[in-house]
mmCIF file of C-alpha atoms in Angstrom:
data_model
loop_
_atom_site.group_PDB
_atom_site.id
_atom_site.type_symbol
_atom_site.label_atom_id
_atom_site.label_comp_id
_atom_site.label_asym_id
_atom_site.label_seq_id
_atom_site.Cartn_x
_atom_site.Cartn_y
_atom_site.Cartn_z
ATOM 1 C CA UNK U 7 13.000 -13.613 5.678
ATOM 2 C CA UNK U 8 16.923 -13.744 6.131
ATOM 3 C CA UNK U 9 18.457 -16.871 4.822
ATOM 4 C CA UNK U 10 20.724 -17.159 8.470
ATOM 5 C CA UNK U 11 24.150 -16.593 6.592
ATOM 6 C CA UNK U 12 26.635 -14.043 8.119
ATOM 7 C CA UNK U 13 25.459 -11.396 5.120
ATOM 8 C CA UNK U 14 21.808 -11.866 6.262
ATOM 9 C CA UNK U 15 21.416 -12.416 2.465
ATOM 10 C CA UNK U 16 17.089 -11.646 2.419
ATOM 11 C CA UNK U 17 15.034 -14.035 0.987
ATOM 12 C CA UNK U 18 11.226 -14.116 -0.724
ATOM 13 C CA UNK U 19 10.136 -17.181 -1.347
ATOM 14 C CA UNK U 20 7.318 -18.521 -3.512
ATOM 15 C CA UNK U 21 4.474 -20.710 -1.621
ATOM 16 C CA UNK U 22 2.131 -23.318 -4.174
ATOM 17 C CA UNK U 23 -0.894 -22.497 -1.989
ATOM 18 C CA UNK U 24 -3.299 -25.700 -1.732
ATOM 19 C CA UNK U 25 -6.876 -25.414 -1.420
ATOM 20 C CA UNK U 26 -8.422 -21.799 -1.089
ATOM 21 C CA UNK U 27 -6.260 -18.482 -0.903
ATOM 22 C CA UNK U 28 -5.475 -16.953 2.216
ATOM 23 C CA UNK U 29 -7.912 -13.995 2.796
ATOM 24 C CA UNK U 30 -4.869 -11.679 2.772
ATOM 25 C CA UNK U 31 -3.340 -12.922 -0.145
ATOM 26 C CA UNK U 32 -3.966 -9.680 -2.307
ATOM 27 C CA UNK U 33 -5.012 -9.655 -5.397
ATOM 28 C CA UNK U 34 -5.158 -12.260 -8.374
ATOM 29 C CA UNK U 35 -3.029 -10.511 -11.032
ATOM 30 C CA UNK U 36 -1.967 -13.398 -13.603
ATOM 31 C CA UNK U 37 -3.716 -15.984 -15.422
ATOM 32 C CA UNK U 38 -2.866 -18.888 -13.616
ATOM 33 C CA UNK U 39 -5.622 -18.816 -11.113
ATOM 34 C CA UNK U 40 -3.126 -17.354 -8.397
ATOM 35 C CA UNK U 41 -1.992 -21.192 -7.057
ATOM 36 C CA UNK U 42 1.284 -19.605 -5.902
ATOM 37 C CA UNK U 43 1.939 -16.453 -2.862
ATOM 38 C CA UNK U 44 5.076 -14.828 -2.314
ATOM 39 C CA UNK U 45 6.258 -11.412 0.054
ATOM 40 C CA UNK U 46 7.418 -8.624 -1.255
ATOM 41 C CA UNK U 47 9.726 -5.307 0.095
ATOM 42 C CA UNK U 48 7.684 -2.218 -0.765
ATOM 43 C CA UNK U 49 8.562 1.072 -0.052
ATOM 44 C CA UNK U 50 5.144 2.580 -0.482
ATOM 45 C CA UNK U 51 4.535 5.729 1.743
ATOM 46 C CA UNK U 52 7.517 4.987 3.840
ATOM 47 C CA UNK U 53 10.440 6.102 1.386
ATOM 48 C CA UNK U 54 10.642 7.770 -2.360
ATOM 49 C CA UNK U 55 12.685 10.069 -4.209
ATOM 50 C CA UNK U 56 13.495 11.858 -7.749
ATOM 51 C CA UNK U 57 16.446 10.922 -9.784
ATOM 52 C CA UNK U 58 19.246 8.785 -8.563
ATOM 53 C CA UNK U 59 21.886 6.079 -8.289
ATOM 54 C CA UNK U 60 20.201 2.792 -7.237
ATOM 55 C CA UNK U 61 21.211 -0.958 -7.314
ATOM 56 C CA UNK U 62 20.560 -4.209 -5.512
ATOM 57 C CA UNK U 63 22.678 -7.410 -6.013
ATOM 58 C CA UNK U 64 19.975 -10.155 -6.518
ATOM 59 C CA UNK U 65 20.233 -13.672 -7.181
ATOM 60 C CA UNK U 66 17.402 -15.243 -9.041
ATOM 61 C CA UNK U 67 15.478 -18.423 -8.369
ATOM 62 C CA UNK U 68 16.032 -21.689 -10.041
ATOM 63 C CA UNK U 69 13.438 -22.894 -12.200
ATOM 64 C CA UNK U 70 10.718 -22.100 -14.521
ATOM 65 C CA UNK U 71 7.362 -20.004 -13.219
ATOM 66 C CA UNK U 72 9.343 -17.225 -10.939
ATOM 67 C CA UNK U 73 8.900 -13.946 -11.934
ATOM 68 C CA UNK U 74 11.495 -11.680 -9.824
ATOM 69 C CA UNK U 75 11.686 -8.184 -10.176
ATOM 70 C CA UNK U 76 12.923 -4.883 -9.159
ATOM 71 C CA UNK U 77 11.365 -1.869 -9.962
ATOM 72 C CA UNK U 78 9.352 1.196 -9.188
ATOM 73 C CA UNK U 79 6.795 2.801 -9.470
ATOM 74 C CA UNK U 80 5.532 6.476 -9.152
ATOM 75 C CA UNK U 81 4.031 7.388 -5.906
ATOM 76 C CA UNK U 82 0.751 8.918 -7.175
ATOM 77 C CA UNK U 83 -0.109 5.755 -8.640
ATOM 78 C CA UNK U 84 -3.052 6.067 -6.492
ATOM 79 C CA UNK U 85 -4.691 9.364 -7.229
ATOM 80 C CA UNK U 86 -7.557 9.611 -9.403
ATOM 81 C CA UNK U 87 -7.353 10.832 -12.916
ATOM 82 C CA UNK U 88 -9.362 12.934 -12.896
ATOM 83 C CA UNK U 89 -12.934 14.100 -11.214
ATOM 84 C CA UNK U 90 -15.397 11.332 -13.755
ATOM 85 C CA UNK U 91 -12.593 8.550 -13.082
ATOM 86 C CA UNK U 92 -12.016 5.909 -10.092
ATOM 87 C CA UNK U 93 -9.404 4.257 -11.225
ATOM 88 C CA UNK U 94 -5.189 4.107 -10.585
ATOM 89 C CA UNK U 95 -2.917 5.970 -12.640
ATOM 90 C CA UNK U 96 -1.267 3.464 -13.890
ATOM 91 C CA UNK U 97 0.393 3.511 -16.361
ATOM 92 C CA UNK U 98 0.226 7.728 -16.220
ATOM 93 C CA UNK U 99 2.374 7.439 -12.875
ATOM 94 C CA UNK U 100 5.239 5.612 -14.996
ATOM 95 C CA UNK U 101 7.222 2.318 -14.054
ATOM 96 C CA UNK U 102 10.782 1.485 -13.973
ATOM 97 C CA UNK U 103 12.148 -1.831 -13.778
ATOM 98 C CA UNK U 104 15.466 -1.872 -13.135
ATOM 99 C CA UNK U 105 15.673 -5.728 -13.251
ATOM 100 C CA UNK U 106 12.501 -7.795 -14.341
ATOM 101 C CA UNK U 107 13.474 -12.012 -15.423
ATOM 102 C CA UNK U 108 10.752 -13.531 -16.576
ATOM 103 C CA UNK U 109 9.999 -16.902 -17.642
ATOM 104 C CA UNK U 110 13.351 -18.385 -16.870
ATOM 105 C CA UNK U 111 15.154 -17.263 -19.717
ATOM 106 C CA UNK U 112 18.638 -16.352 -20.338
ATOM 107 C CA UNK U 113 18.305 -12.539 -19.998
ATOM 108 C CA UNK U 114 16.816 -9.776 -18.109
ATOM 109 C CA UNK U 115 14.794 -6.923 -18.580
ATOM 110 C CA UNK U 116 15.084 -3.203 -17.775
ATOM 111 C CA UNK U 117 12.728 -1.317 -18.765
ATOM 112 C CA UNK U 118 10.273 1.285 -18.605
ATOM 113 C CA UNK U 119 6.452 1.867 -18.746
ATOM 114 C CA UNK U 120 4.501 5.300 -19.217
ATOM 115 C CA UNK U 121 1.545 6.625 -20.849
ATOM 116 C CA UNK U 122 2.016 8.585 -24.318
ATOM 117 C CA UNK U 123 -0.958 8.394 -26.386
ATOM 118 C CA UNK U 124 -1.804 4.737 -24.961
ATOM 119 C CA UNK U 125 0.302 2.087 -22.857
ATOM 120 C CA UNK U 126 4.399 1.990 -23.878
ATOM 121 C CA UNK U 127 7.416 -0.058 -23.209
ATOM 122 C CA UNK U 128 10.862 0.295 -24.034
ATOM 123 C CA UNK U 129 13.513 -1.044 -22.956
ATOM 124 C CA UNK U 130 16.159 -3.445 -23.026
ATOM 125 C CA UNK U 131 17.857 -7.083 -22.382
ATOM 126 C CA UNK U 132 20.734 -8.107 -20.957
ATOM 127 C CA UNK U 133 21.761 -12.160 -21.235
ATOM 128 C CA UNK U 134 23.709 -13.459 -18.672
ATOM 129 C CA UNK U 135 24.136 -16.123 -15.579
ATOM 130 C CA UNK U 136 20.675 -15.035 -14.115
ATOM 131 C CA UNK U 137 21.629 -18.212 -10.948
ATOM 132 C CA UNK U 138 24.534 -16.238 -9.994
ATOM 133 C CA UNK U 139 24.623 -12.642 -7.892
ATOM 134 C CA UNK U 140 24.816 -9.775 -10.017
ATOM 135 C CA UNK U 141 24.397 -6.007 -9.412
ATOM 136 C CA UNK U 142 21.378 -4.351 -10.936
ATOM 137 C CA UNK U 143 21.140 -0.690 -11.117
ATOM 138 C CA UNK U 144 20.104 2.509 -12.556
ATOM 139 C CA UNK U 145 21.343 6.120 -12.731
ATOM 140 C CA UNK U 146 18.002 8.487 -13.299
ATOM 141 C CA UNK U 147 18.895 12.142 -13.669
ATOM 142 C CA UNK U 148 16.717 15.141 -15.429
ATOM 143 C CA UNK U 149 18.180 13.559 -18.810
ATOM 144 C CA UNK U 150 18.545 9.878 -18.933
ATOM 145 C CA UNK U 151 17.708 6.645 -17.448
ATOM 146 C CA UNK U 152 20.715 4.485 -17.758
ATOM 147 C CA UNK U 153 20.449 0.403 -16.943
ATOM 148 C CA UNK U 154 23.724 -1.962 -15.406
ATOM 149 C CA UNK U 155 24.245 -5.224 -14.483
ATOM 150 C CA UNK U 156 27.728 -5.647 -13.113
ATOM 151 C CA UNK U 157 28.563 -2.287 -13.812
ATOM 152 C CA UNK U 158 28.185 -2.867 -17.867
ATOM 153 C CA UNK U 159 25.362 -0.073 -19.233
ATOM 154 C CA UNK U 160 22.903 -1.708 -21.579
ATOM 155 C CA UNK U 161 20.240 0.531 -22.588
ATOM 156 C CA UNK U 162 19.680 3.927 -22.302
ATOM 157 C CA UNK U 163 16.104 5.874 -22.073
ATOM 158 C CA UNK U 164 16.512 9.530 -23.075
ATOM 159 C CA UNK U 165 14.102 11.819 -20.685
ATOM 160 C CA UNK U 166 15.269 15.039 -21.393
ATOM 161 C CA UNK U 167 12.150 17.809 -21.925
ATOM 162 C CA UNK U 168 9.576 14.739 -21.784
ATOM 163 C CA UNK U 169 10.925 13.271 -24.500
ATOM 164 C CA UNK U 170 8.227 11.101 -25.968
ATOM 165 C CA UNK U 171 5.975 11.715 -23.252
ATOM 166 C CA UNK U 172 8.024 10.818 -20.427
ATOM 167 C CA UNK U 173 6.884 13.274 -18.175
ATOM 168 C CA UNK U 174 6.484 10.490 -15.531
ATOM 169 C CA UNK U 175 9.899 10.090 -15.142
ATOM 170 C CA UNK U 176 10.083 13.741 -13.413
ATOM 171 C CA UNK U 177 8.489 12.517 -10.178
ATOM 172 C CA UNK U 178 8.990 11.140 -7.058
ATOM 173 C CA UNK U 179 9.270 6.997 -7.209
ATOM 174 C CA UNK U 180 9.494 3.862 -4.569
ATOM 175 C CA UNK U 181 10.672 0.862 -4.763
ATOM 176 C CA UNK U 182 9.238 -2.581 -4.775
ATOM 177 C CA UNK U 183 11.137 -6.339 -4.677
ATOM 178 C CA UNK U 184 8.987 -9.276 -5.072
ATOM 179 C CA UNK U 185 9.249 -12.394 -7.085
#
């Protein structure tokens, strides 16, 4: 929704959902016995590119529980891996999260997620305001990954030849908002 202010500032909101889920509610991804729905902006089959400047200036939730991110993901995430396999290629089509705040806490994540002999993270925090606006961004070229908030780089992925295994990272990506 749009919060009504001149900006049209949007707005997800979280939803404590009492009694049974909606049918269209999706499905049940944490261990809290999904008691809470929110929206999300997803650019799945609509828009995605390769490599990049991209930011959003976000303002997190109050309180404990929210889990707001934004991130992508790449778009064969849904292709098979192979003939014998029905299942998503996740983590082979690689993540980014170009702003993840989790559990209320005094920083935020950027990081990234890719297959290289089993599941990996890296990446790296940021402490700050997280009540406040801020600009979140990354630049993604054939080399690097590079994470901002406010302009003010704080980790730095190297890519460059698949460093590591990061093969992912050479694809075409969408984006995702949700909380």
């Amino acid at each position: 929704s749009l919060d009504g202010s001149k900006d049209g500032a949007a707005v997800i909101t979280t939803t404590r959902v009492q009694g049974n889920l909606p049918a269209d509610a999706g499905a049940c991804l944490g261990d809290f016995g999904c008691r809470f729905v929110s929206g999300r902006f997803d650019t799945h089959g609509k828009v995605s590119f390769q490599y990049g400047f991209i930011e959003a200036r976000i303002k997190m939730p109050a309180g404990s529980g929210n889990h707001p991110a934004f991130w992508m993901l790449g778009t064969n995430i849904e292709e098979e891996l192979d003939d014998d396999l029905d299942t998503y290629k996740w983590p082979f089509c690689g993540e980014i999260d170009i702003m993840e705040h989790v559990n209320n806490n005094a920083y935020i994540n950027g990081t990234i997620h890719y297959n290289n002999n089993g599941h990996v993270y890296v990446g790296g925090q940021y402490y700050t305001n997280v009540e406040e606006y801020h600009v979140y961004s990354i630049i993604w070229n054939p080399t690097s990954i590079r994470f901002y908030v406010d302009g003010n780089i704080y980790y730095t992925q190297n890519i460059l030849n698949n460093t590591g295994g990061t093969e992912e990272f050479h694809n075409d990506f969408f984006f995702i908002l949700n909380l």
